[in-house]
Amino acid sequence: MKPTVVLVPQPQPVERIFRPETLARLHEAFEVVEPAEGELDAALGDAWAIVGQPELPTERLERAPHLRAVLNVEGNFYPNVDYPTCFTRSIRVLGCGPAYAQAVAEHALGLALDLARGISREDRAFRAGRERYLGEGNADAVLLRHADVGLVGYGNIGRALRPLLAAFGARVRAYDPWLPDAVLRDADVEPASLDEVLRRSTFVVVLATVTDDSQHLLGPRELDLLPEGARLVLVSRAAVTDYEALGERVAAGRFLAASDVWPTEPVPADSPFRSMEGLLLSAHRAGGIPAAFLEIGDMVVDDLELLARGLAPVRMQQAAPELVGRYRNRPAG
């Protein structure tokens, strides 16, 4: 008999994350059950794997005696799963975060280049009849080539961004208290303290996840360490940065910033960020592109096939007992 996979990917539509040929592979190798709303509990008795991010407290896990894997297709390890029970029962809990890494890294690079050269700013000026030709519109332009670049966090996105920065010959420093210095050096990244990353970088890209320790990691003191005219790119989680302090400094012209994430999404219509000069706006769209979504389905089926053969998953990110309880990410929106 084929192992039973319970498919509950909501809010992800099935067709968004599975190519037709990938979905066919899933159905060929597994008995796929897609329970209607309110029928998940009835489907758990035979479940060998769950694809999705439903609430999985202890009592619901107890209804799934054959469960061996939970594959989250949203991207974050939310606190809606009884992780200790999963670990005790050797249930693999996997996340699709790596699927978004390349898309977010490329978007972060694009935001950095825009801040370096004022691309979108000068486009708006041109459309309004205020274009500035030649050097007049470049008074604050800088090069990414051979620049000092600081990364706050060096996880999936940092690893995808590093090769992109290599083409510019940038000197890259990173602060990540969860990694040994040797891991950073092996990637041609200079380990540094947070203060050093902020103080010595022309470009700073914030990639850190949210934990109790990293909420408002970049507060007034830290933001004041940035050099005059620095470029700050925010593409991880808004809770890492004090946005009130950020807005004050951008409005004062201390540095330029770009943000793809916001404390409240959608951003309120009357938010001062919407009209703030020196702030490049992006509506939480760095990772959510079609290629990234389809990569999720490929990763899910690849790892399910490995698990069915008694092998370890290799494509999705595994929840670590030492770390999963520290995350404080919340759904976007």
Short mmCIF file of C-alpha atoms in Angstrom, two decimals:
data_model
loop_
_atom_site.label_atom_id
_atom_site.label_comp_id
_atom_site.label_asym_id
_atom_site.label_seq_id
_atom_site.Cartn_x
_atom_site.Cartn_y
_atom_site.Cartn_z
CA MET A 1 0.00 0.00 0.00
CA LYS A 2 1.16 3.52 -0.76
CA PRO A 3 1.80 5.83 2.22
CA THR A 4 -1.00 8.30 2.84
CA VAL A 5 -0.18 11.98 2.41
CA VAL A 6 -2.74 14.45 3.76
CA LEU A 7 -2.61 17.56 1.60
CA VAL A 8 -3.83 20.71 3.38
CA PRO A 9 -1.64 23.50 1.95
CA GLN A 10 -4.02 26.41 2.66
CA PRO A 11 -3.61 29.34 2.28
CA GLN A 12 -1.43 28.10 -0.60
CA PRO A 13 -3.54 26.88 -3.53
CA VAL A 14 -2.43 23.47 -4.76
CA GLU A 15 -1.88 24.78 -8.29
CA ARG A 16 0.38 27.57 -7.02
CA ILE A 17 2.97 25.26 -5.49
CA PHE A 18 2.74 22.12 -7.63
CA ARG A 19 3.56 21.93 -11.31
CA PRO A 20 1.21 19.46 -13.05
CA GLU A 21 4.03 16.95 -13.49
CA THR A 22 5.10 17.32 -9.84
CA LEU A 23 1.55 16.81 -8.61
CA ALA A 24 1.35 13.72 -10.81
CA ARG A 25 4.52 12.37 -9.14
CA LEU A 26 2.95 12.95 -5.75
CA HIS A 27 -0.20 11.01 -6.67
CA GLU A 28 1.79 8.24 -8.30
CA ALA A 29 3.95 7.58 -5.25
CA PHE A 30 1.44 8.27 -2.47
CA GLU A 31 -2.20 7.97 -1.54
CA VAL A 32 -3.12 11.66 -1.48
CA VAL A 33 -6.04 12.77 0.68
CA GLU A 34 -7.34 16.35 0.47
CA PRO A 35 -9.80 16.69 3.36
CA ALA A 36 -12.56 19.28 3.13
CA GLU A 37 -12.78 21.99 5.76
CA GLY A 38 -13.51 20.44 9.15
CA GLU A 39 -12.53 16.92 8.05
CA LEU A 40 -8.82 16.94 8.86
CA ASP A 41 -9.18 15.00 12.10
CA ALA A 42 -10.94 12.16 10.31
CA ALA A 43 -8.07 11.91 7.81
CA LEU A 44 -5.30 11.71 10.41
CA GLY A 45 -5.73 8.06 11.33
CA ASP A 46 -3.97 6.87 8.19
CA ALA A 47 -1.69 9.87 7.68
CA TRP A 48 1.97 9.10 7.04
CA ALA A 49 2.75 12.72 6.15
CA ILE A 50 0.96 16.06 6.31
CA VAL A 51 1.71 18.70 3.68
CA GLY A 52 0.60 22.07 5.01
CA GLN A 53 0.58 24.09 8.20
CA PRO A 54 -2.61 23.17 10.10
CA GLU A 55 -2.86 23.43 13.86
CA LEU A 56 -1.17 20.33 15.27
CA PRO A 57 -1.48 20.36 19.07
CA THR A 58 -0.80 17.25 21.12
CA GLU A 59 -4.35 15.89 20.94
CA ARG A 60 -4.41 16.13 17.15
CA LEU A 61 -1.02 14.45 16.80
CA GLU A 62 -2.35 11.61 18.96
CA ARG A 63 -4.94 10.95 16.26
CA ALA A 64 -2.11 10.30 13.79
CA PRO A 65 -0.25 7.22 15.08
CA HIS A 66 1.46 6.57 11.71
CA LEU A 67 2.62 10.16 11.13
CA ARG A 68 6.27 10.46 10.11
CA ALA A 69 6.55 13.92 8.56
CA VAL A 70 4.98 17.37 8.55
CA LEU A 71 5.99 19.49 5.56
CA ASN A 72 5.19 23.17 6.01
CA VAL A 73 4.59 24.95 2.69
CA GLU A 74 4.19 28.49 4.05
CA GLY A 75 7.79 29.20 4.97
CA ASN A 76 7.97 29.65 8.76
CA PHE A 77 7.98 27.37 11.77
CA TYR A 78 4.97 28.82 13.59
CA PRO A 79 4.13 27.88 17.20
CA ASN A 80 1.00 26.01 16.09
CA VAL A 81 2.69 22.60 16.26
CA ASP A 82 3.57 20.55 19.32
CA TYR A 83 7.22 20.29 18.32
CA PRO A 84 8.41 18.39 21.42
CA THR A 85 5.91 15.61 20.70
CA CYS A 86 7.04 15.52 17.07
CA PHE A 87 10.67 15.20 18.11
CA THR A 88 9.86 12.55 20.73
CA ARG A 89 8.01 10.50 18.11
CA SER A 90 10.69 11.06 15.44
CA ILE A 91 8.25 12.96 13.24
CA ARG A 92 10.21 15.09 10.78
CA VAL A 93 9.06 18.72 10.69
CA LEU A 94 10.23 20.39 7.51
CA GLY A 95 9.90 23.96 6.22
CA CYS A 96 10.05 25.40 2.73
CA GLY A 97 12.02 28.53 3.62
CA PRO A 98 14.92 27.66 1.29
CA ALA A 99 12.58 27.89 -1.71
CA TYR A 100 12.32 31.66 -1.23
CA ALA A 101 16.01 32.34 -0.63
CA GLN A 102 17.13 33.09 -4.19
CA ALA A 103 14.14 35.30 -4.92
CA VAL A 104 14.62 37.32 -1.74
CA ALA A 105 18.37 37.61 -2.34
CA GLU A 106 17.87 38.95 -5.85
CA HIS A 107 15.22 41.40 -4.64
CA ALA A 108 17.53 42.58 -1.86
CA LEU A 109 20.28 43.17 -4.41
CA GLY A 110 17.85 45.13 -6.58
CA LEU A 111 16.83 47.32 -3.64
CA ALA A 112 20.47 47.94 -2.79
CA LEU A 113 21.27 48.98 -6.37
CA ASP A 114 18.24 51.26 -6.43
CA LEU A 115 19.38 52.94 -3.22
CA ALA A 116 22.90 53.23 -4.60
CA ARG A 117 21.83 55.06 -7.75
CA GLY A 118 18.42 56.56 -7.00
CA ILE A 119 16.83 54.65 -9.89
CA SER A 120 13.18 54.71 -8.81
CA ARG A 121 13.53 58.18 -7.27
CA GLU A 122 14.79 59.68 -10.52
CA ASP A 123 12.14 57.79 -12.48
CA ARG A 124 9.45 59.48 -10.39
CA ALA A 125 11.12 62.86 -10.88
CA PHE A 126 11.29 62.33 -14.66
CA ARG A 127 7.60 61.46 -14.86
CA ALA A 128 6.80 64.61 -12.90
CA GLY A 129 8.91 66.78 -15.24
CA ARG A 130 11.66 67.27 -12.63
CA GLU A 131 14.37 65.12 -14.20
CA ARG A 132 18.01 66.01 -13.54
CA TYR A 133 20.49 65.26 -16.29
CA LEU A 134 24.04 63.96 -16.07
CA GLY A 135 25.80 64.56 -12.76
CA GLU A 136 23.04 66.70 -11.31
CA GLY A 137 20.97 63.65 -10.42
CA ASN A 138 23.94 61.68 -9.13
CA ALA A 139 25.19 63.82 -6.25
CA ASP A 140 24.52 61.07 -3.70
CA ALA A 141 25.23 58.07 -5.95
CA VAL A 142 27.60 55.37 -4.74
CA LEU A 143 29.00 52.13 -6.17
CA LEU A 144 28.33 48.65 -4.89
CA ARG A 145 31.62 47.69 -6.51
CA HIS A 146 34.25 47.17 -3.76
CA ALA A 147 31.80 48.49 -1.17
CA ASP A 148 31.65 47.41 2.46
CA VAL A 149 28.50 45.31 2.81
CA GLY A 150 27.15 44.10 6.14
CA LEU A 151 24.70 41.25 6.59
CA VAL A 152 22.65 40.96 9.77
CA GLY A 153 21.98 37.23 9.80
CA TYR A 154 23.49 34.59 7.52
CA GLY A 155 20.89 31.93 6.90
CA ASN A 156 19.26 30.74 3.69
CA ILE A 157 18.99 34.24 2.19
CA GLY A 158 22.51 35.25 3.17
CA ARG A 159 23.91 32.15 1.50
CA ALA A 160 21.99 32.99 -1.68
CA LEU A 161 23.02 36.65 -1.60
CA ARG A 162 26.75 36.07 -1.06
CA PRO A 163 27.48 34.82 -4.63
CA LEU A 164 25.58 37.78 -6.08
CA LEU A 165 27.74 40.19 -4.13
CA ALA A 166 30.89 38.41 -5.27
CA ALA A 167 30.39 39.82 -8.78
CA PHE A 168 30.83 43.32 -7.32
CA GLY A 169 34.00 42.51 -5.43
CA ALA A 170 32.26 43.68 -2.26
CA ARG A 171 33.84 43.20 1.15
CA VAL A 172 31.21 41.31 3.11
CA ARG A 173 30.90 41.15 6.89
CA ALA A 174 28.18 39.30 8.75
CA TYR A 175 26.79 39.15 12.24
CA ASP A 176 25.11 35.85 13.11
CA PRO A 177 25.34 34.62 16.72
CA TRP A 178 24.01 31.18 15.69
CA LEU A 179 27.02 30.39 13.48
CA PRO A 180 30.68 29.68 14.27
CA ASP A 181 33.12 32.12 12.70
CA ALA A 182 34.57 29.28 10.60
CA VAL A 183 31.28 28.86 8.72
CA LEU A 184 31.33 32.51 7.72
CA ARG A 185 34.99 32.46 6.74
CA ASP A 186 34.43 29.39 4.56
CA ALA A 187 31.90 31.49 2.62
CA ASP A 188 34.40 34.36 2.25
CA VAL A 189 32.44 36.38 4.78
CA GLU A 190 34.20 38.23 7.59
CA PRO A 191 32.68 37.49 11.02
CA ALA A 192 31.88 40.65 12.94
CA SER A 193 29.89 41.97 15.86
CA LEU A 194 26.60 43.72 15.19
CA ASP A 195 28.14 47.09 16.06
CA GLU A 196 31.01 46.50 13.67
CA VAL A 197 28.70 45.46 10.84
CA LEU A 198 26.63 48.61 11.28
CA ARG A 199 29.52 51.01 11.84
CA ARG A 200 31.72 49.85 8.96
CA SER A 201 29.20 49.18 6.18
CA THR A 202 28.00 51.40 3.36
CA PHE A 203 25.28 48.82 2.64
CA VAL A 204 23.55 46.82 5.38
CA VAL A 205 21.09 44.04 4.52
CA VAL A 206 18.94 42.78 7.39
CA LEU A 207 18.21 39.06 7.04
CA ALA A 208 17.71 37.96 10.67
CA THR A 209 14.73 35.90 11.80
CA VAL A 210 12.64 36.98 14.76
CA THR A 211 13.36 35.58 18.23
CA ASP A 212 13.00 37.04 21.70
CA ASP A 213 16.62 38.16 21.39
CA SER A 214 16.28 39.78 17.96
CA GLN A 215 13.07 41.77 18.36
CA HIS A 216 14.05 45.41 17.79
CA LEU A 217 17.62 44.27 17.37
CA LEU A 218 18.10 47.47 15.39
CA GLY A 219 16.94 50.14 17.80
CA PRO A 220 17.88 53.82 18.10
CA ARG A 221 21.39 53.10 19.37
CA GLU A 222 22.15 50.60 16.63
CA LEU A 223 20.69 52.73 13.84
CA ASP A 224 22.83 55.64 14.99
CA LEU A 225 25.92 53.53 14.30
CA LEU A 226 25.26 53.57 10.56
CA PRO A 227 27.53 55.96 8.67
CA GLU A 228 26.02 59.10 7.17
CA GLY A 229 24.62 58.22 3.76
CA ALA A 230 24.54 54.46 4.38
CA ARG A 231 22.02 52.25 2.60
CA LEU A 232 19.87 49.96 4.78
CA VAL A 233 17.86 47.13 3.17
CA LEU A 234 15.20 45.32 5.22
CA VAL A 235 13.96 42.02 3.79
CA SER A 236 13.59 39.70 6.78
CA ARG A 237 10.97 40.41 9.44
CA ALA A 238 9.82 43.86 10.52
CA ALA A 239 10.03 43.03 14.23
CA VAL A 240 13.84 42.97 13.96
CA THR A 241 13.86 46.76 13.47
CA ASP A 242 12.40 49.64 15.47
CA TYR A 243 10.43 51.28 12.65
CA GLU A 244 9.67 54.44 14.59
CA ALA A 245 13.40 55.03 15.09
CA LEU A 246 14.03 54.05 11.47
CA GLY A 247 11.52 56.58 10.17
CA GLU A 248 12.96 59.38 12.29
CA ARG A 249 16.45 58.85 10.92
CA VAL A 250 15.42 58.42 7.29
CA ALA A 251 13.24 61.55 7.48
CA ALA A 252 16.20 63.44 8.91
CA GLY A 253 18.39 62.36 5.99
CA ARG A 254 20.83 60.31 8.10
CA PHE A 255 20.77 57.38 5.66
CA LEU A 256 18.64 55.85 2.91
CA ALA A 257 16.58 52.72 3.46
CA ALA A 258 14.46 50.19 1.59
CA SER A 259 11.90 47.94 3.25
CA ASP A 260 9.97 44.94 1.95
CA VAL A 261 8.46 44.16 5.37
CA TRP A 262 6.30 46.26 7.68
CA PRO A 263 5.11 46.16 11.31
CA THR A 264 1.50 46.23 10.07
CA GLU A 265 0.54 44.77 6.70
CA PRO A 266 -1.12 46.18 4.72
CA VAL A 267 0.57 49.42 5.67
CA PRO A 268 -2.10 51.92 6.85
CA ALA A 269 -3.19 54.42 4.20
CA ASP A 270 -2.19 57.34 6.41
CA SER A 271 1.25 55.94 7.33
CA PRO A 272 4.00 58.57 7.06
CA PHE A 273 6.21 55.92 5.44
CA ARG A 274 4.15 56.21 2.25
CA SER A 275 5.41 59.73 1.53
CA MET A 276 8.82 59.64 3.20
CA GLU A 277 11.72 60.76 1.06
CA GLY A 278 14.72 58.50 1.30
CA LEU A 279 12.65 55.37 1.89
CA LEU A 280 12.14 52.84 -0.90
CA LEU A 281 8.86 50.94 -0.49
CA SER A 282 8.16 47.30 -1.35
CA ALA A 283 4.96 45.48 -0.40
CA HIS A 284 6.32 42.21 1.07
CA ARG A 285 6.93 40.79 -2.39
CA ALA A 286 10.60 39.79 -2.27
CA GLY A 287 10.08 36.05 -2.06
CA GLY A 288 6.60 35.37 -3.36
CA ILE A 289 7.25 34.91 -7.07
CA PRO A 290 5.92 32.04 -9.24
CA ALA A 291 9.30 30.31 -9.53
CA ALA A 292 9.71 30.22 -5.74
CA PHE A 293 6.20 28.89 -5.16
CA LEU A 294 6.71 26.09 -7.69
CA GLU A 295 10.03 25.23 -6.09
CA ILE A 296 8.11 24.43 -2.91
CA GLY A 297 6.18 21.62 -4.57
CA ASP A 298 9.34 20.19 -6.10
CA MET A 299 11.03 20.20 -2.69
CA VAL A 300 8.04 18.55 -1.02
CA VAL A 301 7.86 15.66 -3.46
CA ASP A 302 11.63 15.16 -3.56
CA ASP A 303 11.83 14.87 0.22
CA LEU A 304 8.70 12.73 0.54
CA GLU A 305 10.16 10.26 -1.96
CA LEU A 306 13.40 10.13 0.04
CA LEU A 307 11.54 9.57 3.30
CA ALA A 308 9.47 6.80 1.72
CA ARG A 309 12.74 5.06 0.83
CA GLY A 310 13.98 5.32 4.40
CA LEU A 311 16.39 8.16 3.61
CA ALA A 312 16.80 11.59 5.18
CA PRO A 313 15.21 14.65 3.55
CA VAL A 314 17.71 16.99 1.91
CA ARG A 315 15.81 19.80 0.20
CA MET A 316 13.60 21.31 2.89
CA GLN A 317 14.77 22.89 6.12
CA GLN A 318 14.47 20.64 9.15
CA ALA A 319 13.11 22.07 12.39
CA ALA A 320 15.89 21.95 14.96
CA PRO A 321 14.86 21.09 18.54
CA GLU A 322 17.33 23.66 19.82
CA LEU A 323 15.99 26.51 17.69
CA VAL A 324 12.35 26.01 16.70
CA GLY A 325 11.01 27.19 20.04
CA ARG A 326 12.86 30.49 19.67
CA TYR A 327 11.17 31.69 16.49
CA ARG A 328 8.63 34.48 16.84
CA ASN A 329 7.61 34.84 13.19
CA ARG A 330 3.96 35.50 12.45
CA PRO A 331 1.95 35.20 9.25
CA ALA A 332 2.18 38.16 6.87
CA GLY A 333 -0.88 40.34 6.53
#
